[in-house]
PDB file of C-alpha atoms in Angstrom:
ATOM      1  CA  MET A  34     -12.663 -23.934 -12.079  1.00 45.00           C
ATOM      2  CA  ARG A  35     -14.864 -25.918  -9.691  1.00 49.00           C
ATOM      3  CA  LYS A  36     -15.803 -24.652  -6.260  1.00 49.00           C
ATOM      4  CA  GLY A  37     -13.635 -27.215  -4.518  1.00 48.00           C
ATOM      5  CA  GLU A  38     -10.582 -25.985  -6.431  1.00 47.00           C
ATOM      6  CA  LEU A  39     -10.903 -22.432  -5.193  1.00 66.00           C
ATOM      7  CA  THR A  40      -8.887 -21.839  -2.049  1.00 86.00           C
ATOM      8  CA  HIS A  41      -9.727 -19.086   0.359  1.00 87.00           C
ATOM      9  CA  GLN A  42      -6.539 -17.309  -0.726  1.00 87.00           C
ATOM     10  CA  ALA A  43      -7.528 -17.418  -4.394  1.00 89.00           C
ATOM     11  CA  ILE A  44     -10.946 -16.008  -3.513  1.00 91.00           C
ATOM     12  CA  LEU A  45      -9.321 -13.197  -1.551  1.00 93.00           C
ATOM     13  CA  GLU A  46      -6.966 -12.386  -4.423  1.00 92.00           C
ATOM     14  CA  THR A  47      -9.948 -11.962  -6.723  1.00 93.00           C
ATOM     15  CA  ALA A  48     -11.677  -9.879  -4.045  1.00 94.00           C
ATOM     16  CA  VAL A  49      -8.646  -7.563  -3.763  1.00 94.00           C
ATOM     17  CA  ARG A  50      -8.548  -7.141  -7.532  1.00 92.00           C
ATOM     18  CA  LEU A  51     -12.274  -6.417  -7.627  1.00 93.00           C
ATOM     19  CA  ALA A  52     -12.089  -3.978  -4.698  1.00 93.00           C
ATOM     20  CA  SER A  53      -9.341  -2.024  -6.445  1.00 91.00           C
ATOM     21  CA  ARG A  54     -11.799  -1.492  -9.319  1.00 91.00           C
ATOM     22  CA  VAL A  55     -15.101  -0.893  -7.520  1.00 93.00           C
ATOM     23  CA  GLY A  56     -13.933   0.213  -4.050  1.00 93.00           C
ATOM     24  CA  LEU A  57     -14.631  -1.395  -0.700  1.00 94.00           C
ATOM     25  CA  HIS A  58     -18.129   0.056  -0.580  1.00 93.00           C
ATOM     26  CA  GLY A  59     -18.811  -1.345  -4.042  1.00 93.00           C
ATOM     27  CA  LEU A  60     -17.516  -4.777  -3.053  1.00 93.00           C
ATOM     28  CA  SER A  61     -20.212  -7.283  -2.134  1.00 91.00           C
ATOM     29  CA  ILE A  62     -20.481 -11.004  -1.629  1.00 91.00           C
ATOM     30  CA  GLY A  63     -22.900 -11.141  -4.554  1.00 91.00           C
ATOM     31  CA  GLY A  64     -20.557  -9.208  -6.838  1.00 92.00           C
ATOM     32  CA  LEU A  65     -17.618 -11.367  -5.814  1.00 92.00           C
ATOM     33  CA  ALA A  66     -19.656 -14.529  -6.412  1.00 90.00           C
ATOM     34  CA  GLU A  67     -20.476 -13.297  -9.916  1.00 91.00           C
ATOM     35  CA  GLU A  68     -16.825 -12.477 -10.589  1.00 90.00           C
ATOM     36  CA  LEU A  69     -15.817 -15.994  -9.497  1.00 89.00           C
ATOM     37  CA  GLY A  70     -18.730 -17.793 -11.129  1.00 87.00           C
ATOM     38  CA  LEU A  71     -19.883 -19.136  -7.774  1.00 85.00           C
ATOM     39  CA  SER A  72     -23.087 -18.973  -5.793  1.00 84.00           C
ATOM     40  CA  LYS A  73     -23.502 -16.443  -2.994  1.00 87.00           C
ATOM     41  CA  SER A  74     -24.245 -19.273  -0.584  1.00 84.00           C
ATOM     42  CA  GLY A  75     -20.876 -20.825  -1.409  1.00 80.00           C
ATOM     43  CA  LEU A  76     -19.075 -17.622  -0.431  1.00 85.00           C
ATOM     44  CA  PHE A  77     -20.916 -17.265   2.863  1.00 83.00           C
ATOM     45  CA  ALA A  78     -18.754 -20.119   4.127  1.00 80.00           C
ATOM     46  CA  HIS A  79     -15.780 -17.761   3.698  1.00 86.00           C
ATOM     47  CA  PHE A  80     -17.325 -14.399   4.613  1.00 88.00           C
ATOM     48  CA  LYS A  81     -20.297 -14.080   6.927  1.00 84.00           C
ATOM     49  CA  SER A  82     -20.922 -10.439   6.063  1.00 90.00           C
ATOM     50  CA  LYS A  83     -19.821  -7.597   3.816  1.00 91.00           C
ATOM     51  CA  ALA A  84     -17.959  -6.053   6.759  1.00 92.00           C
ATOM     52  CA  GLU A  85     -15.968  -9.252   7.262  1.00 94.00           C
ATOM     53  CA  LEU A  86     -15.242  -9.384   3.525  1.00 93.00           C
ATOM     54  CA  GLN A  87     -13.894  -5.814   3.612  1.00 95.00           C
ATOM     55  CA  VAL A  88     -11.633  -6.559   6.578  1.00 96.00           C
ATOM     56  CA  GLN A  89     -10.247  -9.729   5.017  1.00 95.00           C
ATOM     57  CA  VAL A  90      -9.624  -7.928   1.720  1.00 96.00           C
ATOM     58  CA  LEU A  91      -7.626  -5.215   3.474  1.00 97.00           C
ATOM     59  CA  GLU A  92      -5.671  -7.819   5.440  1.00 97.00           C
ATOM     60  CA  ALA A  93      -4.941  -9.803   2.280  1.00 95.00           C
ATOM     61  CA  ALA A  94      -3.823  -6.671   0.430  1.00 95.00           C
ATOM     62  CA  THR A  95      -1.505  -5.834   3.335  1.00 96.00           C
ATOM     63  CA  VAL A  96       0.090  -9.284   3.121  1.00 95.00           C
ATOM     64  CA  VAL A  97       0.670  -8.850  -0.624  1.00 94.00           C
ATOM     65  CA  PHE A  98       2.074  -5.340  -0.082  1.00 96.00           C
ATOM     66  CA  THR A  99       4.474  -6.695   2.527  1.00 96.00           C
ATOM     67  CA  GLU A 100       5.657  -9.477   0.222  1.00 96.00           C
ATOM     68  CA  ARG A 101       6.052  -7.315  -2.880  1.00 95.00           C
ATOM     69  CA  VAL A 102       7.213  -4.000  -1.424  1.00 97.00           C
ATOM     70  CA  VAL A 103       8.533  -4.345   2.127  1.00 97.00           C
ATOM     71  CA  ARG A 104      10.395  -7.673   2.078  1.00 97.00           C
ATOM     72  CA  PRO A 105      12.429  -6.931  -1.074  1.00 97.00           C
ATOM     73  CA  ALA A 106      13.423  -3.550   0.388  1.00 98.00           C
ATOM     74  CA  LEU A 107      14.534  -5.180   3.646  1.00 96.00           C
ATOM     75  CA  GLY A 108      16.964  -7.203   1.560  1.00 97.00           C
ATOM     76  CA  ARG A 109      18.748  -4.007   0.525  1.00 97.00           C
ATOM     77  CA  PRO A 110      21.676  -2.569   2.526  1.00 98.00           C
ATOM     78  CA  ARG A 111      20.727  -0.720   5.705  1.00 97.00           C
ATOM     79  CA  GLY A 112      20.396   3.028   5.523  1.00 98.00           C
ATOM     80  CA  GLU A 113      19.593   5.219   2.545  1.00 98.00           C
ATOM     81  CA  PRO A 114      19.598   2.317   0.014  1.00 98.00           C
ATOM     82  CA  ARG A 115      16.793   0.677   1.995  1.00 98.00           C
ATOM     83  CA  VAL A 116      14.870   3.949   2.309  1.00 98.00           C
ATOM     84  CA  ARG A 117      15.065   4.387  -1.459  1.00 98.00           C
ATOM     85  CA  ALA A 118      14.095   0.750  -2.081  1.00 98.00           C
ATOM     86  CA  LEU A 119      10.940   1.206  -0.007  1.00 98.00           C
ATOM     87  CA  PHE A 120      10.026   4.245  -2.083  1.00 98.00           C
ATOM     88  CA  ASP A 121      10.793   2.517  -5.396  1.00 97.00           C
ATOM     89  CA  GLY A 122       8.745  -0.513  -4.370  1.00 96.00           C
ATOM     90  CA  TRP A 123       5.871   1.739  -3.372  1.00 94.00           C
ATOM     91  CA  LEU A 124       5.898   3.321  -6.831  1.00 93.00           C
ATOM     92  CA  THR A 125       5.799  -0.060  -8.550  1.00 92.00           C
ATOM     93  CA  TRP A 126       2.968  -1.199  -6.241  1.00 93.00           C
ATOM     94  CA  ASP A 127       0.622   1.108  -8.143  1.00 83.00           C
ATOM     95  CA  ARG A 128       1.424  -0.878 -11.287  1.00 83.00           C
ATOM     96  CA  ASP A 129       0.932  -4.287  -9.666  1.00 81.00           C
ATOM     97  CA  THR A 130      -1.219  -6.539 -11.835  1.00 76.00           C
ATOM     98  CA  LEU A 131      -3.360  -7.344  -8.803  1.00 82.00           C
ATOM     99  CA  LEU A 132      -4.466  -3.707  -8.578  1.00 86.00           C
ATOM    100  CA  GLU A 133      -6.442  -3.015 -11.717  1.00 82.00           C
ATOM    101  CA  GLY A 134      -7.778   0.214 -10.223  1.00 85.00           C
ATOM    102  CA  GLY A 135      -4.653   1.440  -8.457  1.00 87.00           C
ATOM    103  CA  CYS A 136      -3.581   1.367  -4.823  1.00 91.00           C
ATOM    104  CA  ILE A 137      -6.385  -0.149  -2.762  1.00 93.00           C
ATOM    105  CA  PHE A 138      -5.190   1.605   0.417  1.00 94.00           C
ATOM    106  CA  VAL A 139      -5.345   5.104  -1.070  1.00 93.00           C
ATOM    107  CA  ALA A 140      -8.818   4.433  -2.447  1.00 91.00           C
ATOM    108  CA  ALA A 141      -9.989   2.887   0.828  1.00 94.00           C
ATOM    109  CA  ALA A 142      -8.728   5.898   2.800  1.00 94.00           C
ATOM    110  CA  ALA A 143     -11.076   8.162   0.840  1.00 92.00           C
ATOM    111  CA  GLU A 144     -13.964   5.753   1.372  1.00 94.00           C
ATOM    112  CA  LEU A 145     -13.432   4.989   5.047  1.00 95.00           C
ATOM    113  CA  ASP A 146     -12.107   8.202   6.571  1.00 93.00           C
ATOM    114  CA  ASP A 147     -15.539   9.066   8.010  1.00 94.00           C
ATOM    115  CA  ALA A 148     -16.890   5.523   8.258  1.00 93.00           C
ATOM    116  CA  PRO A 149     -16.166   4.061  11.717  1.00 96.00           C
ATOM    117  CA  GLY A 150     -16.043   0.291  11.911  1.00 96.00           C
ATOM    118  CA  PRO A 151     -13.819  -2.766  11.588  1.00 96.00           C
ATOM    119  CA  ALA A 152     -12.696  -1.992   8.021  1.00 96.00           C
ATOM    120  CA  ARG A 153     -11.572   1.517   8.947  1.00 97.00           C
ATOM    121  CA  ASP A 154      -9.795   0.194  12.059  1.00 98.00           C
ATOM    122  CA  THR A 155      -7.963  -2.385   9.936  1.00 98.00           C
ATOM    123  CA  LEU A 156      -6.919   0.212   7.379  1.00 97.00           C
ATOM    124  CA  VAL A 157      -5.745   2.684  10.022  1.00 97.00           C
ATOM    125  CA  GLN A 158      -3.632   0.052  11.770  1.00 98.00           C
ATOM    126  CA  GLY A 159      -2.076  -1.020   8.490  1.00 97.00           C
ATOM    127  CA  GLN A 160      -1.197   2.547   7.566  1.00 97.00           C
ATOM    128  CA  ARG A 161       0.240   3.215  11.033  1.00 98.00           C
ATOM    129  CA  ASP A 162       2.418   0.135  10.647  1.00 97.00           C
ATOM    130  CA  TRP A 163       3.577   1.374   7.243  1.00 98.00           C
ATOM    131  CA  LEU A 164       4.447   4.826   8.585  1.00 98.00           C
ATOM    132  CA  ASP A 165       6.354   3.119  11.421  1.00 98.00           C
ATOM    133  CA  CYS A 166       8.232   1.065   8.816  1.00 98.00           C
ATOM    134  CA  LEU A 167       9.205   4.206   6.886  1.00 98.00           C
ATOM    135  CA  ALA A 168      10.264   5.990  10.084  1.00 98.00           C
ATOM    136  CA  GLN A 169      12.318   2.991  11.203  1.00 98.00           C
ATOM    137  CA  ALA A 170      14.111   2.846   7.850  1.00 98.00           C
ATOM    138  CA  ALA A 171      14.989   6.531   8.246  1.00 98.00           C
ATOM    139  CA  ARG A 172      16.063   5.917  11.855  1.00 98.00           C
ATOM    140  CA  ILE A 173      18.456   3.202  10.659  1.00 98.00           C
ATOM    141  CA  ALA A 174      19.799   5.601   8.009  1.00 98.00           C
ATOM    142  CA  VAL A 175      20.604   8.034  10.837  1.00 98.00           C
ATOM    143  CA  ALA A 176      22.383   5.269  12.763  1.00 98.00           C
ATOM    144  CA  GLU A 177      24.349   4.311   9.644  1.00 97.00           C
ATOM    145  CA  GLY A 178      25.546   7.898   9.239  1.00 96.00           C
ATOM    146  CA  HIS A 179      23.608   8.496   6.024  1.00 97.00           C
ATOM    147  CA  PHE A 180      21.089  10.945   7.504  1.00 98.00           C
ATOM    148  CA  ARG A 181      21.483  13.810   9.982  1.00 97.00           C
ATOM    149  CA  GLN A 182      21.407  12.955  13.703  1.00 97.00           C
ATOM    150  CA  ALA A 183      18.798  15.647  14.279  1.00 97.00           C
ATOM    151  CA  LEU A 184      16.455  14.302  11.587  1.00 98.00           C
ATOM    152  CA  ASP A 185      12.826  13.984  12.716  1.00 98.00           C
ATOM    153  CA  VAL A 186      12.223  10.505  11.326  1.00 98.00           C
ATOM    154  CA  GLU A 187       8.462  10.622  11.905  1.00 98.00           C
ATOM    155  CA  GLN A 188       8.289  13.863   9.915  1.00 98.00           C
ATOM    156  CA  PHE A 189      10.407  12.256   7.192  1.00 98.00           C
ATOM    157  CA  ALA A 190       7.956   9.338   7.011  1.00 98.00           C
ATOM    158  CA  HIS A 191       5.023  11.760   6.925  1.00 98.00           C
ATOM    159  CA  ASP A 192       6.583  13.756   4.085  1.00 98.00           C
ATOM    160  CA  GLN A 193       7.463  10.600   2.161  1.00 98.00           C
ATOM    161  CA  TYR A 194       3.863   9.451   2.506  1.00 97.00           C
ATOM    162  CA  GLY A 195       2.709  12.835   1.250  1.00 97.00           C
ATOM    163  CA  VAL A 196       4.838  12.458  -1.876  1.00 98.00           C
ATOM    164  CA  MET A 197       3.151   9.145  -2.617  1.00 96.00           C
ATOM    165  CA  LEU A 198      -0.345  10.534  -2.069  1.00 95.00           C
ATOM    166  CA  GLY A 199       0.515  13.342  -4.481  1.00 96.00           C
ATOM    167  CA  PHE A 200       1.771  10.761  -6.971  1.00 96.00           C
ATOM    168  CA  HIS A 201      -1.479   8.790  -6.852  1.00 93.00           C
ATOM    169  CA  HIS A 202      -3.541  11.950  -7.258  1.00 94.00           C
ATOM    170  CA  ALA A 203      -1.450  13.165 -10.193  1.00 96.00           C
ATOM    171  CA  LYS A 204      -1.363   9.798 -11.929  1.00 93.00           C
ATOM    172  CA  ARG A 205      -4.855   8.445 -11.310  1.00 91.00           C
ATOM    173  CA  LEU A 206      -6.999  11.564 -11.235  1.00 92.00           C
ATOM    174  CA  MET A 207      -5.019  14.141 -13.199  1.00 96.00           C
ATOM    175  CA  ARG A 208      -3.496  11.650 -15.674  1.00 95.00           C
ATOM    176  CA  ASP A 209      -0.270  13.626 -15.469  1.00 97.00           C
ATOM    177  CA  PRO A 210       2.366  11.876 -17.631  1.00 97.00           C
ATOM    178  CA  GLN A 211       5.019  13.457 -15.409  1.00 98.00           C
ATOM    179  CA  ALA A 212       3.525  12.056 -12.196  1.00 96.00           C
ATOM    180  CA  GLU A 213       6.285   9.550 -11.489  1.00 96.00           C
ATOM    181  CA  ALA A 214       9.091  11.917 -12.479  1.00 97.00           C
ATOM    182  CA  ARG A 215       7.662  14.613 -10.203  1.00 98.00           C
ATOM    183  CA  ALA A 216       7.337  12.132  -7.325  1.00 98.00           C
ATOM    184  CA  ARG A 217      10.931  11.029  -7.754  1.00 98.00           C
ATOM    185  CA  ARG A 218      12.162  14.629  -7.764  1.00 98.00           C
ATOM    186  CA  ALA A 219      10.169  15.362  -4.613  1.00 98.00           C
ATOM    187  CA  PHE A 220      11.597  12.273  -2.910  1.00 98.00           C
ATOM    188  CA  ASP A 221      15.130  13.167  -3.989  1.00 98.00           C
ATOM    189  CA  ALA A 222      14.619  16.567  -2.371  1.00 98.00           C
ATOM    190  CA  LEU A 223      13.585  14.811   0.864  1.00 98.00           C
ATOM    191  CA  LEU A 224      16.722  12.676   0.744  1.00 98.00           C
ATOM    192  CA  THR A 225      18.927  15.686   0.102  1.00 97.00           C
ATOM    193  CA  ALA A 226      17.432  17.514   3.086  1.00 97.00           C
ATOM    194  CA  ALA A 227      17.857  14.421   5.290  1.00 98.00           C
ATOM    195  CA  ARG A 228      21.491  13.735   4.451  1.00 97.00           C
ATOM    196  CA  ILE A 229      24.472  14.895   6.503  1.00 87.00           C
ATOM    197  CA  PRO A 230      25.739  18.087   4.842  1.00 85.00           C
ATOM    198  CA  THR A 231      29.046  17.679   3.054  1.00 78.00           C
ATOM    199  CA  ALA A 232      31.821  20.179   3.573  1.00 61.00           C
TER     200      ALA A 232
END
């Protein structure tokens, strides 16, 4: 593929894939140029610095996550079905072909938690938005009569997020073959606790 045929979006897709393998700290303009078969000078037209590259990679990954996880779930019926669809989509995100090294956000959190700067700010905002999305889905489930009126939806979102972090740890680090089954059982327990008790 010639340089002129590579769109900025295609370059970013390759950058996201590479970052999922080597991490944001391991991502460089030189490494990306080598992956694409381009010169470093050609990529400087797209990214002026490594910091800008990291920010754009996180933003691009967020767009893909929204398209592949959030939007399909929003097409599901309001309430618990949508809450479950968000969780199911999140599980499949780890298997997305774009993410050769697993969830880029989980990996980036470990890299950037003590690294102030634009990349960390971008990641934090994206994760806050995601937690808000999970809490809003639970809030709608309360309004639909699927979940208890007294449910703390922010706590529900926090606990749901914790299940997914445990899943990534069990699957990626521990290589636990039961990682997904355990995550699903933990999420089912959250749903059971959130539902309106039946007589």
